C-alpha atoms as one frame of an Amber mdcrd trajectory, in Angstrom:
protein
 -14.892   9.483  34.486 -16.906   6.315  33.762 -16.022   4.402  30.594 -17.835
   1.598  28.864 -15.353  -1.245  28.545 -14.985  -2.249  24.923 -16.159   0.974
  23.334 -13.199   2.958  21.940 -12.841   6.625  22.802 -12.917   9.775  20.691
 -11.081  12.427  22.738 -11.652  16.096  21.803  -9.799  19.101  23.209 -10.681
  22.796  22.780 -10.307  25.688  25.219 -13.569  27.283  23.990 -16.373  25.623
  26.017 -19.198  26.555  23.628 -17.435  25.220  20.551 -16.299  22.106  22.443
 -19.876  21.461  23.572 -21.251  21.736  20.043 -18.563  19.463  18.638 -19.139
  16.848  21.347 -22.925  16.984  20.809 -22.607  16.539  17.051 -20.182  13.639
  17.427 -22.440  11.920  19.952 -25.400  12.318  17.592 -23.649  10.217  14.946
 -21.071   8.025  16.729 -22.424   7.513  20.259 -23.473   3.886  19.725 -19.976
   2.718  18.800 -17.634   5.249  20.440 -17.376   7.167  23.702 -16.998  10.912
  23.245 -14.756  12.499  25.901 -14.287  16.286  25.925 -11.712  18.524  27.670
 -11.086  22.260  27.704  -7.596  21.755  29.169  -4.755  20.375  27.039  -2.851
  19.096  30.071  -5.953  17.432  31.500  -6.589  15.772  28.140  -3.065  14.331
  28.027  -3.431  13.075  31.594  -6.744  11.482  30.618  -5.096   9.833  27.603
  -2.351   8.404  29.824  -4.955   6.958  32.216  -6.840   5.394  29.337  -3.648
   3.830  28.017  -2.788   2.482  31.446  -6.267   0.961  31.700  -5.897  -0.622
  28.220  -8.869   1.427  27.016  -8.697   1.878  23.222  -8.582   5.446  21.907
  -9.524   5.701  18.237  -9.164   9.443  17.626  -7.802  12.568  19.313  -9.075
  15.915  17.988  -7.288  19.064  19.187  -7.881  22.718  18.324  -5.007  24.463
  16.566  -4.720  27.372  19.005  -4.936  26.773  22.753  -3.227  28.722  25.567
  -1.731  25.717  27.356  -0.392  23.921  24.263  -0.751  24.419  20.514  -2.811
  21.625  18.984   0.105  20.281  16.962   2.250  19.897  20.070  -0.588  18.261
  21.989  -1.142  15.747  19.192   2.572  15.001  19.051   2.573  14.218  22.768
  -0.616  12.209  22.353   1.158   9.977  19.855   3.953   9.322  22.346   1.372
   8.239  24.927  -0.822   6.207  22.559   0.788   5.460  19.178  -2.347   3.688
  17.940  -4.741   6.650  18.194  -5.446   8.712  15.081  -4.830  12.460  15.452
  -6.759  15.354  13.859  -6.028  19.081  14.087  -9.112  21.314  14.272  -8.447
  24.387  12.120 -10.548  27.394  11.129 -11.750  28.041   7.593  -9.634  30.765
   5.981  -6.796  30.611   8.537  -3.729  31.135   6.337  -1.409  29.660   8.937
  -3.307  26.376   8.922  -1.909  25.069   5.617   1.796  25.155   6.538   0.988
  23.932  10.047  -0.925  20.908   8.779   1.609  20.067   6.074   4.542  20.247
   8.456   2.634  18.400  11.176   1.778  15.558   8.783   5.282  15.487   7.298
   6.915  15.132  10.699   4.411  12.678  12.129   2.766  14.956  14.684  -0.718
  14.525  13.266  -2.553  12.444  10.678  -4.820  15.080   9.153  -7.178  17.961
   9.855 -10.847  18.861  10.386 -12.284  22.268   9.490 -14.452  24.472  11.709
 -17.206  25.581  11.564 -18.637  22.317  10.264 -22.335  23.041   9.700 -23.999
  20.994   8.369 -22.154  18.200  10.141 -23.325  15.664   7.547 -21.227  17.495
   4.942 -18.274  18.992   6.783 -17.722  16.840   9.879 -18.991  13.280   9.681
 -17.209  12.262   6.443 -13.847  13.491   7.756 -14.254  11.863  11.175 -15.491
   8.723   9.439 -12.276   8.535   7.397 -10.196   8.651  10.577 -12.278   5.936
  12.208 -12.116   3.716   9.119  -8.328   3.931   9.106  -8.127   3.211  12.833
 -10.544   0.283  12.601  -8.598  -1.259   9.706  -5.435  -1.315  11.771  -6.742
  -1.974  15.275 -10.415  -2.914  15.193 -12.063  -6.309  14.687 -11.610  -7.691
  11.190 -14.183  -9.334   8.958 -12.839 -12.663   7.760 -14.110 -13.958   4.430
 -11.031 -16.179   4.307  -8.930 -17.832   7.014  -5.335 -18.866   6.438  -3.900
 -21.598   8.690  -0.154 -22.099   8.377   3.097 -22.504  10.202   4.377 -19.291
  11.725   6.484 -18.090  10.053   5.673 -19.351   6.560   6.974 -17.665   3.386
   4.141 -19.141   1.301   1.496 -18.037   3.794   2.974 -14.545   3.633   2.581
 -14.561  -0.161  -1.044 -15.669   0.115  -1.805 -12.984   2.698  -0.225 -10.369
   0.443  -2.463 -11.530  -2.414  -5.559 -11.278  -0.222  -4.550  -7.959   1.330
  -3.716  -6.253  -1.952  -6.893  -7.512  -3.633  -9.005  -6.122  -0.796 -10.239
  -9.482   0.561 -10.769  -9.465   4.367  -8.991 -12.394   5.969  -7.535 -13.752
   9.169  -4.328 -15.649   9.889  -3.994 -18.425  12.449  -0.764 -20.182  13.337
  -1.198 -23.943  12.994   0.296 -24.445  16.460  -2.080 -22.008  18.181  -5.236
 -23.126  19.980  -7.488 -21.463  17.376  -5.384 -22.855  14.510  -5.611 -26.414
  15.845  -9.354 -26.040  16.345  -9.872 -24.826  12.777  -7.914 -27.801  11.457
 -10.010 -30.215  13.539 -13.309 -28.617  12.510 -12.409 -28.835   8.810 -10.756
 -32.289   9.044  -7.482 -30.943   7.701  -3.980 -32.146   8.538  -1.180 -29.927
   9.800   1.184 -31.980   7.630   0.124 -30.047   4.498   0.199 -26.313   4.997
  -0.820 -23.585   4.352  -4.548 -24.249   4.238  -7.010 -21.597   3.085 -10.528
 -21.909   4.514 -13.305 -20.247   2.532 -16.624 -18.874   3.764 -18.583 -21.621
   1.959 -16.731 -24.358   3.870 -14.201 -25.318   1.201 -10.574 -25.890   2.213
  -7.747 -25.235  -0.262  -4.474 -27.009   0.533  -1.458 -24.876  -0.467  -3.325
 -23.355  -3.438  -1.597 -21.546  -6.277  -2.395 -17.867  -6.711  -4.590 -18.693
  -9.704  -6.469 -21.408  -7.785  -7.087 -19.057  -4.881  -8.275 -16.237  -7.156
 -10.639 -18.548  -9.030 -12.017 -20.021  -5.799 -12.736 -16.528  -4.465 -14.613
 -15.594  -7.607 -12.028 -13.043  -8.718 -12.683 -12.016 -12.304 -11.270 -14.199
 -15.082 -12.676 -12.748 -18.294 -10.933 -15.266 -20.553 -12.277 -18.195 -18.565
 -15.819 -16.881 -18.965 -15.294 -16.318 -22.686 -13.866 -19.825 -23.185 -16.821
 -21.322 -21.315 -19.159 -19.620 -23.777 -17.416 -21.330 -26.700 -16.100 -18.066
 -28.186 -12.487 -17.053 -28.845 -11.680 -13.818 -27.079 -10.834 -10.817 -29.258
 -10.166  -7.332 -27.893  -9.346  -3.867 -29.129  -6.759  -3.492 -26.376  -4.984
  -5.893 -24.054  -3.248  -4.240 -21.103  -0.478  -6.300 -19.514  -0.169  -5.200
 -15.898  -2.607  -3.675 -13.407  -0.349  -1.064 -11.857  -1.247   2.652 -11.963
  -0.404   3.068 -15.663  -2.252  -0.079 -16.723  -5.325   0.738 -14.648  -5.409
   4.300 -15.994  -5.221   3.027 -19.575  -8.034   0.563 -18.865 -10.285   3.291
 -17.470  -9.766   5.648 -20.409  -9.852   2.979 -23.115 -12.996   1.295 -21.785
 -14.755   4.622 -21.196 -14.047   5.548 -24.826 -15.599   2.410 -26.233 -12.612
   0.090 -26.721 -13.131  -3.509 -25.683 -10.377  -3.789 -23.093  -8.901  -6.614
 -21.050  -6.308  -6.283 -18.286  -4.004  -9.202 -17.424  -2.195  -9.143 -14.063
   0.019 -11.986 -12.850   0.415 -10.813  -9.254  -1.793  -8.252  -7.501  -3.676
  -5.124  -8.508  -1.775  -1.882  -7.974   1.792  -2.989  -8.623   4.439  -1.427
  -6.418   2.266   1.626  -5.797  -0.392  -0.666  -4.348   1.975  -1.535  -1.505
   2.502   2.114  -0.467   1.307   2.726   3.073   0.253   6.309   2.324   0.508
   8.456  -0.800   0.349  12.127   0.135   1.334  13.878  -3.087  -1.178  12.440
  -5.573  -3.434  15.088  -7.094  -6.849  15.370  -5.489  -6.085  13.584  -2.210
  -4.924  16.267   0.240  -5.466  13.894   3.158  -3.484  11.155   1.410  -4.594
   7.711   0.295  -3.140   4.237   0.627  -1.811   2.635  -2.521  -4.143  -0.345
  -2.085  -7.227   1.868  -1.825  -6.220   3.933  -4.859  -5.673   0.743  -6.871
  -9.010  -0.730  -5.806 -10.828   2.454  -6.794  -9.177   2.434 -10.217  -9.956
  -1.274 -10.649 -13.640  -0.697  -9.889 -13.741   2.381 -12.116 -12.435   0.411
 -15.090 -14.876  -2.427 -14.355 -17.817   0.007 -14.346 -16.810   1.226 -17.815
 -16.668  -2.355 -19.080 -12.990  -3.283 -18.791 -12.473  -7.022 -18.260  -9.809
  -8.542 -16.012  -7.712 -11.697 -15.867  -5.900 -11.974 -12.532  -3.198 -14.277
 -11.110  -2.070 -15.213 -14.620   0.928 -13.901 -16.533   1.551 -13.294 -20.229
   4.312 -15.500 -21.632   4.431 -14.466 -25.307   3.369 -11.907 -27.918   3.055
 -13.048 -31.531   1.983 -10.808 -34.462  -0.987 -12.226 -36.410  -1.615  -9.931
 -39.375  -3.051  -6.725 -37.955  -3.626  -8.345 -34.564  -1.362  -9.691 -31.844
  -1.799 -13.039 -30.134  -1.110 -13.162 -26.415  -0.276 -16.487 -24.797  -0.720
 -16.896 -21.051   1.304 -19.094 -18.721  -1.651 -21.451 -18.274  -1.837 -22.126
 -22.024  -4.733 -19.776 -22.775  -4.362 -17.679 -25.943  -6.357 -14.770 -27.358
  -5.975 -11.906 -29.809  -6.031  -8.139 -29.464  -5.758  -5.387 -32.066  -3.292
  -3.564 -29.804  -1.279  -4.302 -26.669  -0.152  -1.979 -23.899   2.742  -3.284
 -21.796   2.484  -1.894 -18.275   4.158  -4.798 -16.502   6.181  -2.536 -14.231
   9.254  -3.606 -12.359  10.190  -6.331  -9.898  11.671  -5.644  -6.500  15.443
  -5.892  -6.647  16.815  -8.583  -4.361  19.742  -8.144  -2.014  21.508 -11.189
  -3.425  22.469 -12.482   0.026  21.451 -16.173   0.202  20.876 -16.203   3.952
  18.547 -13.189   3.612  16.601 -14.723   0.725  16.124 -17.910   2.738  14.168
 -15.941   5.349  11.797 -14.046   3.028   8.419 -14.160   4.713  10.050 -15.234
   7.972  11.195 -11.803   9.092  12.438 -10.520   5.717   9.989  -8.600   3.522
  10.229  -6.756   0.203   7.162  -4.601   0.815   5.711  -2.756   3.788   2.006
  -3.518   4.131  -0.422  -1.167   5.834  -1.370  -3.538   8.643   0.269  -1.921
  11.666  -0.190  -5.062  13.773   2.658  -6.712  11.855   5.274  -4.443  13.427
   3.584  -2.410  16.165   5.864  -2.060  19.185   8.726  -3.916  17.499  12.155
  -2.904  16.256  12.435  -2.773  12.463  15.297  -2.421   9.993  14.930  -0.963
   6.503  17.558  -1.506   3.801  17.620   1.050   0.989  18.382   4.639   0.135
  15.652   5.769  -2.266  12.188   7.260  -1.837  10.520   3.878  -1.295  12.838
   3.155   1.616  12.305   6.648   2.998   8.524   6.330   2.850   8.739   2.960
   4.577  10.853   4.404   7.398   8.401   7.252   7.945   5.439   4.863   8.043
   7.170   2.405  10.365   8.322   5.136  12.709   4.673   5.855  13.594   4.181
   2.298  14.877   7.490   0.543  15.544   9.449   1.056  18.747  12.645   1.776
  16.811  13.583   1.890  13.114  17.112   1.542  11.725  17.778   2.594   8.120
  20.749   0.914   6.431  21.842   2.863   3.354  24.653   1.703   1.046  25.218
   5.237  -0.298  27.388   7.694   1.569  24.415   9.971   2.279  20.611   9.892
   2.215  20.575  12.957  -0.012  22.136  10.985  -2.874  18.886   9.262  -3.918
  16.115  10.401  -1.558  13.698  13.350  -1.763  14.535  16.240   0.537  11.222
  16.182   2.422  11.746  12.522   3.316  15.312  13.158   4.463  14.102  15.960
   6.736  11.286  13.826   8.096  13.634  10.935   8.869  16.181  13.218  10.553
  13.391  14.634  12.709  12.038  11.287  13.911  13.211  10.457  17.412  13.015
   6.686  17.027  14.924   6.415  13.725  18.641   5.653  13.423  20.348   6.212
  10.058  23.492   4.297   9.115  24.990   5.285   5.767  27.783   3.491   3.872
  26.470   0.286   5.414  25.362  -2.924   3.724  23.996  -6.300   4.788  26.369
  -9.217   4.217  24.655 -12.037   6.121  21.564 -12.966   8.109  21.268 -15.093
  11.228  18.443 -17.432  12.174  17.371 -20.935  11.236  13.584 -20.564  10.930
  13.141 -16.852  11.527  15.313 -13.763  11.255  17.308 -13.232  14.439  20.142
 -10.927  13.399  21.930  -9.171  10.539  25.630  -9.044   9.844  26.487  -5.632
   8.391  29.629  -4.048   6.933  30.371  -0.381   7.609  32.584   0.863   4.783
  33.422   4.162   6.433  34.806   2.475   9.539  35.822  -0.774   7.796  34.088
  -2.791  10.504  31.619  -5.654  10.688  29.067  -6.161  13.407  25.898  -8.127
  14.135  22.655  -6.231  14.735  19.765  -7.909  16.570  16.903  -8.066  14.067
  13.536  -9.773  13.780  12.032  -7.658  10.975  13.820  -6.456   7.830  12.200
  -4.526   4.982  14.307  -4.519   1.803  13.588  -1.605  -0.569  16.625  -1.338
  -2.844  15.034  -0.594  -6.205  13.462  -2.607  -8.967  14.216  -4.219 -12.336
  11.848  -4.016 -15.318   9.621  -7.012 -15.840  10.435  -7.544 -19.511  12.082
 -10.969 -19.758   8.858 -12.433 -21.166   8.913 -10.134 -24.212  10.197 -11.236
 -27.641  13.418  -9.779 -29.035  11.321  -7.781 -31.517  10.478  -5.409 -28.646
  13.640  -3.305 -28.317  15.019  -2.523 -24.861  17.894  -0.514 -23.451  20.935
  -1.948 -21.676  18.992  -2.225 -18.414  15.997  -4.011 -19.919  13.616  -1.027
 -20.078  11.443  -0.799 -23.205  12.255   1.796 -25.872   9.287   3.739 -27.239
   8.462   6.533 -29.659  11.444   8.365 -31.125  13.856   6.249 -29.059  12.949
   3.256 -31.242  14.873   4.856 -34.138  14.862   3.053 -37.504  13.734  -0.330
 -36.198  10.205  -0.097 -37.663   8.820   0.339 -41.208   7.081   3.565 -40.146
   7.633   6.175 -37.482   6.314   4.784 -34.199   3.520   6.611 -32.416   4.064
   8.095 -28.953   4.570   5.218 -26.475   4.691   2.651 -29.316   7.494   0.082
 -29.226   9.545  -1.430 -32.038   6.777  -4.031 -32.520   3.938  -2.227 -34.347
   0.746  -2.205 -32.306   2.540  -2.804 -29.006   2.881   0.157 -26.630   4.628
   0.557 -23.273   4.022   2.900 -20.327   4.981   3.342 -16.698   8.005   1.988
 -14.866   8.741  -0.574 -17.586   9.363   2.143 -20.178  12.839   3.597 -20.718
  12.949   7.249 -19.735   9.846   7.194 -17.522  10.033   9.287 -14.377   9.079
   6.378 -12.070   6.421   8.537 -10.397   2.815   7.584  -9.706   1.227  10.622
 -11.345   3.453  10.277 -14.411   2.555   6.591 -14.734  -1.154   7.416 -14.633
  -0.616  10.194 -17.180   1.283   7.893 -19.524  -1.441   5.264 -19.333  -4.087
   7.825 -20.242  -1.980   9.467 -22.983  -1.128   6.154 -24.635  -4.826   5.541
 -25.287  -4.794   8.467 -27.740  -2.002   6.771 -29.717  -3.914   3.490 -29.622
  -6.990   5.219 -31.059  -4.831   6.661 -33.846  -3.436   3.216 -34.648  -6.829
   1.528 -34.706  -8.395   4.301 -36.792  -5.609   4.005 -39.372  -6.131   0.261
 -39.625
């Protein structure tokens, strides 16, 4: 078969010639300019075709296979397709009303055999086919297609600071490219912009400006990211709000959406990136309303835009350093010296990633050691990866990495995965062929001068130490509440989580409202709150529910 070099392939497989012909015709009608549509009635012939394409370095964006075929069930075909070409997206074609389809799709997704499903019949295609296929192609293009670059980062490779800047850009949805300063393209960019390799990293903007090792705030301001307080100060007015939300994680974003939509003048302050820990999730499958799953970054960006449409204002890359009661208002002081008042405050500052506490590991953060797993598959595609942790975050990371990495090793300090990890994740990890699990094992040292080269681990069960070759380590060992900036008047438990509602006890002159802290007018929700379930849906629910208490407070005043 003749292929156009450069155009990625959409491969479809169905043993029914008429249905296959209609599907191919509809796909060509919409996608023919950018993709090659290849159709097969034979499952074995399709797999052979996929192998030839891989051998020829021809990109395959999507494989669509019918659920029921005599040679191979669609799920099995897609599983084999992933072994041949791990980069191709995989969709199962299932019939409307087929009761067996639900369990098949759920199990196939859970165990990495497919990415999602497409329903048949699909007439009209504009409603039932093109949006679903478009979602697959968007996800493939994000990971493997050409990238738009509004920003270019030139830095040493590796560079912990460059990694932080790329995380900021990635999580805030800003398309960017990275170029090692020692590469041909990196050297050319430095020459063209008259910049020196002695001061790195350098961020090159679309308008020609070059920022030399900018702070997060400087980068955000240069990119035109919203700074509501800066705009208010420029107008000569002192900012005053009905509600100030500290933290733009799921709970803070939810509160902003509901408060702003109900007429409260709302501002959200976020010191790091939108989405919090949830924003770093590679794929969230169990959030209500997203049966095909959604990345944490995309969910956070949608919530951010939703709040903005309702009138919520944002201050990004700046942290809150103090809360001070001022009559019936509260003054918030930011780390840059800015101060403003709000009639109520909602603390949704979340939690910080817990560190391993091994100096040699910390020294290599950003140089092979990472505390989040980003969605960009190119960072670890075809490589060996190690994950340290035993909770759900570590389990989700292993599952995501297993779809792209050559081999994944999970190091768990507990004596079993079942101790702290959800059952479905344990089953998925046990099923993965390229995942090795080592329980009762902890990292005691790291090797490598400039980049991670190996890990020294201690196996408690066998009382042995050994060195594992390692170039990529993802540490997901829990989190601590981000509450050290709060005054003592805000009561916390022994672990630093904020007490709210009835847990506050007799510390206030009146009974606190639901989600209210020991400082009247200050509320807390999400991971930072004592007793929270540390689940995405619960965090969103708490953020929305707290707005009702805030209304009650403001009405009483």
